[in-house]
CSV table of C-alpha atoms in Angstrom, one decimal:
chain,number,residue,atom,x,y,z
E,9,MET,CA,-2.7,34.6,34.7
E,10,LEU,CA,-0.8,31.9,32.9
E,11,PHE,CA,0.3,29.9,35.9
E,12,ALA,CA,-3.2,29.4,37.1
E,13,VAL,CA,-2.6,26.1,35.3
E,14,LEU,CA,-0.3,25.2,38.2
E,15,ASP,CA,-3.4,24.9,40.4
E,16,ASN,CA,-4.3,21.9,38.4
E,17,HIS,CA,-0.9,20.2,38.8
E,18,ALA,CA,-0.2,20.6,42.5
E,19,HIS,CA,2.2,23.6,41.7
E,20,SER,CA,4.3,21.5,39.3
E,21,PRO,CA,5.9,23.4,36.4
E,22,MET,CA,3.9,24.0,33.3
E,23,LYS,CA,4.8,21.4,30.7
E,24,ILE,CA,5.4,22.5,27.1
E,25,LEU,CA,6.0,19.9,24.4
E,26,LEU,CA,7.2,20.3,20.8
E,27,VAL,CA,6.5,17.4,18.4
E,28,ASP,CA,8.7,17.4,15.3
E,29,GLU,CA,10.2,14.8,13.0
E,30,CYS,CA,13.7,16.0,12.1
E,31,TYR,CA,16.9,16.0,14.1
E,32,PRO,CA,18.7,18.2,14.8
E,33,LEU,CA,15.8,20.7,15.1
E,34,ASN,CA,15.5,23.4,12.5
E,35,THR,CA,16.5,26.9,13.6
E,36,ARG,CA,12.9,28.1,13.7
E,37,ASN,CA,11.9,25.6,16.3
E,38,VAL,CA,15.0,26.2,18.3
E,39,LYS,CA,14.0,29.9,18.4
E,40,ILE,CA,10.4,29.0,19.4
E,41,LEU,CA,11.6,26.9,22.3
E,42,SER,CA,14.2,29.4,23.4
E,43,SER,CA,11.6,32.2,23.4
E,44,LEU,CA,9.2,30.0,25.4
E,45,ASP,CA,12.0,29.2,27.8
E,46,ARG,CA,12.8,33.0,28.2
E,47,HIS,CA,9.1,34.0,28.8
E,48,TYR,CA,8.3,31.0,31.0
E,49,PRO,CA,11.5,30.3,32.8
E,50,ASP,CA,9.8,27.9,35.3
E,51,SER,CA,8.3,25.7,32.6
E,52,GLU,CA,9.4,22.2,31.8
E,53,ILE,CA,10.1,21.9,28.1
E,54,HIS,CA,10.0,18.6,26.3
E,55,VAL,CA,10.9,17.7,22.7
E,56,ILE,CA,9.8,14.7,20.7
E,57,THR,CA,11.6,14.2,17.4
E,58,TRP,CA,12.9,11.6,15.1
E,59,ASP,CA,16.6,11.0,14.6
E,60,ARG,CA,16.3,9.5,11.2
E,61,SER,CA,20.0,8.6,11.1
E,62,GLY,CA,19.2,6.0,13.6
E,63,ASP,CA,22.4,6.9,15.5
E,64,PHE,CA,21.7,9.4,18.2
E,65,ASP,CA,24.6,11.7,19.0
E,66,ALA,CA,24.1,13.4,22.4
E,67,ASN,CA,26.6,16.1,21.4
E,68,CYS,CA,24.0,17.4,18.9
E,69,VAL,CA,21.4,18.2,21.5
E,70,VAL,CA,20.7,21.9,21.2
E,71,ASP,CA,19.9,22.6,24.8
E,72,ASN,CA,20.4,20.2,27.7
E,73,LYS,CA,17.8,22.1,29.7
E,74,TRP,CA,15.1,20.6,27.6
E,75,LYS,CA,14.0,17.1,28.0
E,76,TRP,CA,14.5,15.1,24.8
E,77,HIS,CA,12.6,12.1,23.6
E,78,LEU,CA,14.2,10.8,20.4
E,79,TYR,CA,12.8,8.1,18.2
E,80,THR,CA,15.8,6.4,16.5
E,81,ARG,CA,15.1,4.5,13.3
E,82,SER,CA,17.0,4.9,10.0
E,83,ALA,CA,15.0,6.7,7.2
E,84,ARG,CA,17.2,8.5,4.8
E,85,TYR,CA,16.0,12.0,4.0
E,86,GLY,CA,14.4,12.0,0.5
E,87,ASN,CA,13.5,8.3,0.8
E,88,LYS,CA,9.7,8.5,1.2
E,89,LEU,CA,9.2,4.8,1.4
E,90,GLN,CA,11.6,4.4,4.4
E,91,LYS,CA,9.9,7.4,6.1
E,92,LEU,CA,6.5,5.9,5.5
E,93,PHE,CA,7.4,2.6,7.2
E,94,GLY,CA,9.1,4.5,10.0
E,95,LEU,CA,6.0,6.7,10.7
E,96,PHE,CA,4.0,3.8,12.2
E,97,GLY,CA,6.6,3.3,14.9
E,98,TYR,CA,7.1,7.0,15.4
E,99,ARG,CA,3.3,7.5,15.8
E,100,SER,CA,3.2,4.9,18.6
E,101,PHE,CA,6.3,6.4,20.2
E,102,CYS,CA,4.8,9.9,20.2
E,103,LYS,CA,1.5,8.7,21.6
E,104,LYS,CA,3.2,6.8,24.4
E,105,VAL,CA,5.4,9.8,25.4
E,106,VAL,CA,2.6,12.4,25.2
E,107,ARG,CA,0.4,10.2,27.5
E,108,ALA,CA,3.3,9.9,29.9
E,109,ILE,CA,4.2,13.6,30.0
E,110,LYS,CA,0.6,15.0,30.1
E,111,PRO,CA,1.8,18.3,28.6
E,112,ASP,CA,-0.2,21.5,29.1
E,113,VAL,CA,0.9,23.0,25.8
E,114,ILE,CA,1.5,20.9,22.7
E,115,ILE,CA,3.1,22.3,19.6
E,116,ALA,CA,2.7,20.1,16.5
E,117,SER,CA,5.3,21.3,14.0
E,118,HIS,CA,4.0,20.7,10.5
E,119,TRP,CA,0.6,19.2,9.7
E,120,ASN,CA,1.8,15.6,9.6
E,121,ASN,CA,2.7,15.8,13.3
E,122,LEU,CA,-0.9,16.5,14.2
E,123,LEU,CA,-1.5,12.8,13.2
E,124,MET,CA,1.2,11.7,15.7
E,125,LEU,CA,-0.8,12.9,18.7
E,126,PRO,CA,-3.2,10.8,20.9
E,127,ARG,CA,-6.6,12.2,21.9
E,128,LEU,CA,-6.1,15.4,23.9
E,129,ASP,CA,-8.2,17.1,26.5
E,130,TYR,CA,-8.8,20.4,24.6
E,131,ASP,CA,-10.3,22.1,27.7
E,132,LYS,CA,-7.1,21.6,29.7
E,133,GLN,CA,-4.4,21.1,27.0
E,134,MET,CA,-3.6,23.8,24.5
E,135,LEU,CA,-2.8,22.6,21.0
E,136,ILE,CA,-0.7,24.8,18.9
E,137,TYR,CA,-0.4,23.9,15.2
E,138,GLU,CA,2.7,25.3,13.6
E,139,ASN,CA,1.9,25.5,9.9
E,140,LEU,CA,5.3,25.4,8.3
E,141,ASP,CA,4.1,24.1,4.9
E,142,ALA,CA,0.6,23.9,3.6
E,143,PRO,CA,-0.4,20.4,2.4
E,144,THR,CA,0.6,20.1,-1.3
E,145,GLY,CA,0.2,17.6,-4.1
E,146,PRO,CA,-2.6,16.9,-6.6
E,147,SER,CA,-5.9,18.6,-5.9
E,148,LEU,CA,-7.6,15.5,-4.5
E,149,VAL,CA,-4.7,14.8,-2.1
E,150,ARG,CA,-4.7,18.5,-1.0
E,151,TYR,CA,-8.5,18.2,-0.4
E,152,ILE,CA,-8.2,15.2,1.8
E,153,LEU,CA,-5.2,16.4,3.7
E,154,GLY,CA,-6.8,19.9,4.1
E,155,HIS,CA,-9.9,18.3,5.6
E,156,ILE,CA,-7.8,16.4,8.1
E,157,GLU,CA,-5.7,19.5,8.9
E,158,GLN,CA,-8.7,21.7,9.5
E,159,SER,CA,-10.4,19.1,11.8
E,160,TYR,CA,-7.4,19.8,14.1
E,161,MET,CA,-7.5,23.5,13.5
E,162,SER,CA,-10.9,23.7,15.0
E,163,HIS,CA,-9.4,22.8,18.4
E,164,ALA,CA,-6.0,24.6,18.0
E,165,LEU,CA,-4.3,27.9,17.7
E,166,THR,CA,-2.6,27.9,14.3
E,167,ILE,CA,0.6,29.8,13.9
E,168,HIS,CA,1.4,30.3,10.2
E,169,ALA,CA,5.0,30.5,9.0
E,170,SER,CA,3.9,32.7,6.1
E,171,ARG,CA,1.6,35.7,6.0
E,172,PHE,CA,0.2,34.4,2.7
E,173,TYR,CA,-1.2,31.2,4.2
E,174,THR,CA,-4.0,33.1,5.8
E,175,ALA,CA,-5.6,33.5,2.4
E,176,ILE,CA,-6.2,29.7,2.0
E,177,TYR,CA,-7.7,28.9,5.4
E,178,PRO,CA,-11.2,29.8,6.7
E,179,GLN,CA,-11.1,32.8,9.1
E,180,LYS,CA,-13.3,31.0,11.6
E,181,TYR,CA,-10.2,29.3,13.0
E,182,ARG,CA,-7.9,30.9,15.6
E,183,GLN,CA,-4.8,32.0,13.6
E,184,MET,CA,-1.8,34.2,13.8
E,185,VAL,CA,1.4,34.7,11.8
E,186,LEU,CA,4.9,34.1,13.2
E,187,GLU,CA,7.4,34.3,10.3
E,188,ASN,CA,10.9,33.1,10.7
E,189,LYS,CA,12.7,36.4,11.2
E,190,PRO,CA,16.3,36.5,12.5
E,191,VAL,CA,16.2,36.6,16.3
E,192,PHE,CA,19.4,38.7,16.5
E,193,ASN,CA,19.8,42.4,15.7
E,194,THR,CA,21.3,43.0,12.3
E,195,THR,CA,22.5,46.0,10.4
E,196,PRO,CA,22.6,46.3,6.6
E,197,VAL,CA,26.0,45.3,5.1
E,198,ASP,CA,28.0,47.7,3.0
E,199,TYR,CA,26.6,47.2,-0.5
E,200,SER,CA,28.2,47.9,-3.9
E,201,PRO,CA,27.6,45.4,-6.7
E,202,HIS,CA,30.8,43.9,-8.1
E,203,LYS,CA,32.1,42.8,-11.4
E,204,PRO,CA,31.9,39.9,-11.8
E,205,LEU,CA,28.4,40.0,-10.2
E,206,ARG,CA,28.4,37.6,-7.2
E,207,ILE,CA,25.4,35.3,-6.9
E,208,ALA,CA,24.9,33.1,-3.9
E,209,TYR,CA,22.5,30.3,-2.9
E,210,LEU,CA,22.4,29.5,0.8
E,211,GLY,CA,20.6,26.5,2.2
E,212,ASN,CA,19.7,22.9,1.8
E,213,VAL,CA,20.8,21.7,-1.7
E,214,ARG,CA,17.5,20.3,-3.1
E,215,TYR,CA,15.3,21.0,-6.1
E,216,ILE,CA,18.2,20.0,-8.2
E,217,ASP,CA,16.7,20.8,-11.6
E,218,ILE,CA,16.3,24.5,-10.6
E,219,LEU,CA,19.8,24.7,-9.2
E,220,LYS,CA,21.1,23.2,-12.4
E,221,ASN,CA,19.1,25.8,-14.4
E,222,LEU,CA,20.8,28.6,-12.4
E,223,ALA,CA,24.2,27.0,-13.1
E,224,ASP,CA,23.5,26.7,-16.8
E,225,ALA,CA,22.5,30.4,-16.9
E,226,VAL,CA,25.9,31.5,-15.8
E,227,ARG,CA,28.1,28.6,-16.9
E,228,GLY,CA,31.5,29.9,-18.2
E,229,ASP,CA,30.2,33.5,-18.3
E,230,GLU,CA,33.0,35.7,-16.7
E,231,ARG,CA,30.4,38.4,-15.8
E,232,PHE,CA,29.1,36.2,-13.0
E,233,LYS,CA,30.5,34.3,-10.0
E,234,LEU,CA,28.1,31.8,-8.5
E,235,SER,CA,28.5,30.1,-5.1
E,236,TYR,CA,26.4,27.4,-3.6
E,237,HIS,CA,26.6,27.4,0.2
E,238,GLY,CA,25.1,24.4,2.0
E,239,GLY,CA,24.8,20.6,2.0
E,240,GLY,CA,21.8,18.3,1.4
E,241,PRO,CA,20.4,15.4,-0.5
E,242,ASP,CA,21.4,16.7,-3.9
E,243,TYR,CA,24.8,18.1,-3.0
E,244,GLU,CA,26.9,15.4,-4.7
E,245,ASP,CA,24.8,15.5,-7.8
E,246,LEU,CA,25.1,19.3,-8.1
E,247,LYS,CA,28.8,19.1,-7.3
E,248,ASP,CA,29.4,16.7,-10.2
E,249,TYR,CA,27.3,18.8,-12.5
E,250,VAL,CA,29.4,22.0,-12.0
E,251,ASN,CA,32.7,20.3,-11.6
E,252,GLY,CA,35.4,22.1,-13.5
E,253,VAL,CA,33.3,25.2,-14.3
E,254,PRO,CA,35.6,28.1,-13.4
E,255,ASN,CA,33.0,30.6,-12.2
E,256,ILE,CA,30.9,28.2,-10.1
E,257,PHE,CA,31.9,27.2,-6.5
E,258,MET,CA,30.4,24.8,-3.9
E,259,THR,CA,31.5,25.6,-0.4
E,260,GLY,CA,29.5,22.9,1.5
E,261,PRO,CA,27.6,23.0,4.8
E,262,TYR,CA,27.9,26.2,6.9
E,263,LYS,CA,26.9,27.2,10.4
E,264,TYR,CA,24.0,29.6,10.9
E,265,GLU,CA,26.3,32.1,12.6
E,266,GLU,CA,28.1,32.5,9.3
E,267,ILE,CA,25.2,33.9,7.3
E,268,GLU,CA,26.1,37.5,7.9
E,269,HIS,CA,29.5,36.9,6.2
E,270,LEU,CA,27.9,34.9,3.4
E,271,TYR,CA,25.3,37.6,2.7
E,272,GLY,CA,28.0,40.2,2.9
E,273,SER,CA,30.0,38.5,0.2
E,274,ALA,CA,27.1,38.4,-2.3
E,275,ASP,CA,25.5,40.9,-4.6
E,276,ILE,CA,22.4,38.8,-5.3
E,277,ILE,CA,20.8,35.9,-3.3
E,278,TRP,CA,19.1,33.1,-5.2
E,279,ALA,CA,15.8,32.2,-3.5
E,280,ALA,CA,13.6,30.9,-6.3
E,281,TYR,CA,11.9,27.6,-5.5
E,282,PRO,CA,9.6,25.4,-7.7
E,283,ASN,CA,6.5,27.5,-8.2
E,284,LYS,CA,4.5,24.5,-9.6
E,285,ASP,CA,4.3,23.3,-6.0
E,286,PHE,CA,1.1,24.6,-4.2
E,287,ASN,CA,2.9,25.3,-1.0
E,288,VAL,CA,5.7,27.3,-2.7
E,289,GLN,CA,3.0,29.5,-4.2
E,290,TYR,CA,2.1,30.7,-0.7
E,291,ALA,CA,5.2,30.2,1.4
E,292,ILE,CA,7.6,32.9,2.5
E,293,SER,CA,11.2,31.8,2.6
E,294,ASN,CA,13.8,32.4,5.3
E,295,LYS,CA,15.8,34.1,2.5
E,296,PHE,CA,13.2,36.9,2.4
E,297,HIS,CA,13.8,37.9,6.0
E,298,GLU,CA,17.5,37.5,5.7
E,299,SER,CA,17.5,39.6,2.6
E,300,LEU,CA,15.7,42.3,4.5
E,301,ALA,CA,18.0,42.0,7.5
E,302,TYR,CA,21.1,42.4,5.4
E,303,ALA,CA,19.6,44.5,2.6
E,304,ILE,CA,20.9,42.2,-0.1
E,305,PRO,CA,18.6,41.9,-3.2
E,306,ALA,CA,17.2,38.4,-3.8
E,307,VAL,CA,15.6,36.6,-6.8
E,308,TYR,CA,12.3,34.7,-6.2
E,309,ALA,CA,10.1,32.5,-8.3
E,310,ASP,CA,7.4,34.2,-10.4
E,311,LYS,CA,3.7,33.1,-10.0
E,312,THR,CA,4.1,33.1,-6.3
E,313,ARG,CA,2.7,35.5,-3.7
E,314,LEU,CA,6.2,36.3,-2.5
E,315,GLY,CA,7.5,37.0,-6.0
E,316,GLU,CA,4.5,39.3,-6.7
E,317,TYR,CA,5.0,41.1,-3.4
E,318,VAL,CA,8.7,41.8,-3.7
E,319,VAL,CA,8.3,43.2,-7.2
E,320,ALA,CA,5.4,45.4,-6.2
E,321,SER,CA,7.3,46.7,-3.2
E,322,SER,CA,10.7,47.0,-5.0
E,323,LEU,CA,12.2,44.5,-2.5
E,324,GLY,CA,13.5,42.0,-5.0
E,325,CYS,CA,13.1,40.4,-8.4
E,326,GLN,CA,11.2,37.4,-9.7
E,327,VAL,CA,11.9,34.9,-12.5
E,328,ASN,CA,10.7,31.7,-14.1
E,329,PRO,CA,12.9,29.2,-12.3
E,330,TYR,CA,12.3,26.5,-15.0
E,331,SER,CA,13.7,28.7,-17.8
E,332,VAL,CA,17.5,29.0,-18.2
E,333,GLU,CA,16.9,31.7,-20.7
E,334,ASP,CA,14.7,33.8,-18.4
E,335,ILE,CA,17.2,33.4,-15.6
E,336,ARG,CA,20.0,34.4,-17.8
E,337,SER,CA,18.1,37.4,-19.2
E,338,LEU,CA,17.4,38.7,-15.7
E,339,LEU,CA,21.0,38.3,-14.5
E,340,ILE,CA,22.4,40.0,-17.5
E,341,GLU,CA,19.9,42.9,-17.0
E,342,LEU,CA,21.0,43.2,-13.3
E,343,TYR,CA,24.6,43.1,-14.4
E,344,SER,CA,24.0,45.9,-16.8
E,345,ASN,CA,21.8,47.9,-14.5
E,346,ARG,CA,23.7,48.4,-11.2
E,347,GLU,CA,21.2,51.2,-10.3
E,348,ARG,CA,18.3,48.7,-10.0
E,349,LEU,CA,20.2,46.7,-7.5
E,350,LEU,CA,21.1,49.8,-5.5
E,351,GLN,CA,17.5,50.9,-5.5
E,352,ILE,CA,16.4,47.5,-4.2
E,353,HIS,CA,19.1,47.7,-1.5
E,354,GLU,CA,17.7,51.1,-0.3
E,355,SER,CA,14.1,49.8,-0.4
E,356,LEU,CA,15.2,46.8,1.7
E,357,LYS,CA,16.8,49.0,4.3
E,358,ARG,CA,13.7,51.2,4.6
E,359,GLN,CA,11.4,48.2,4.9
E,360,TYR,CA,13.5,46.5,7.5
E,361,ARG,CA,13.2,49.6,9.7
E,362,GLU,CA,9.4,49.2,9.6
E,363,GLU,CA,9.4,45.5,10.4
E,364,ASN,CA,8.5,44.0,13.7
E,365,SER,CA,11.2,41.8,15.3
E,366,TRP,CA,10.8,38.1,16.1
E,367,ASP,CA,10.4,39.1,19.8
E,368,ASP,CA,7.6,41.6,18.9
E,369,ASP,CA,5.7,38.9,17.0
E,370,PHE,CA,6.3,36.2,19.6
E,371,LYS,CA,4.5,38.3,22.2
E,372,SER,CA,1.3,37.6,20.3
E,373,LEU,CA,1.8,33.9,20.9
E,374,LYS,CA,2.5,34.5,24.5
E,375,THR,CA,-0.7,36.5,24.8
E,376,GLU,CA,-2.7,33.6,23.4
E,377,ILE,CA,-1.1,31.1,25.8
E,378,ASP,CA,-1.8,33.3,28.8
E,379,ALA,CA,-5.4,33.8,27.7
E,380,PHE,CA,-5.9,30.0,27.4
E,381,PHE,CA,-4.8,29.3,30.9
E,382,SER,CA,-6.5,32.3,32.5
E,383,CYS,CA,-10.0,31.0,31.6
């Protein structure tokens, strides 16, 4: 029984701690904390994270029921040097807070937050490593980081954000998959490809070269209407690049609650990321699960496990994201072949009916937590 842990804490609530380094929290970690809160309503939930704006706004706190510990030091997103200098202070901050809280369950979100932790008592404290992104970079860097990462995995339960990550880690470690599926029930939107064909990108505006390639592939072509939804570090650069192009639109940041409308207004979702990155080759994007939920066909990068999977399963398309000509050829083919898009739409609807929900998958994590504290 899980709350056997209470015997060791004089019947105090079980303490759960999430360690992250972005603020506000990403939607995935909000879902994890909300699910833990629902399954363990008597628990005490803490969050350590880094407000890199250096200007904490209490109005941004997602849930006031949780106990927030924010490190506030400016480090602009995308500025690796500022982040590096800030990490030393953040590490000291994390260690101090963890020692003070003495949590029963510690979730380190992303491999670099494993390094923020002090020495733990692995017999009494459950470490959960949330593998959001596999270490990437040159092979020597990946080797060193992988060695550090796996030294923690030997003491932790690892929850992978992608089913494809399991292929790159030894099976001797405790591992499970918890992909970032929508937490709410959805129904496929009415789908009928338009002319002009409506293409949409949703999310953080980054990987600017690839987003520019997409823009170049449809620039001035009346057969296509391209919309970029979202903000991010490369927003202004991209906005300047497409300024004045009559068939390309930038709508700026949006709220997560708006994605149903944004998907419903698109014929194709652009979800192709830089496949030269080792992590991208194995990652599974949120767009895949949203594409399934709303049954809107999406385009992914080739030479990735996800790209190979969607083509083999008739759940999407793949393309070389570094080639304007390849992108253009694919989009022209889809414009001319409405039937292909409709077939993918139907395949997505069938597959979604067979998928487990977020709550179904989360129960596996709950089972692991219960088992740890029942020993």
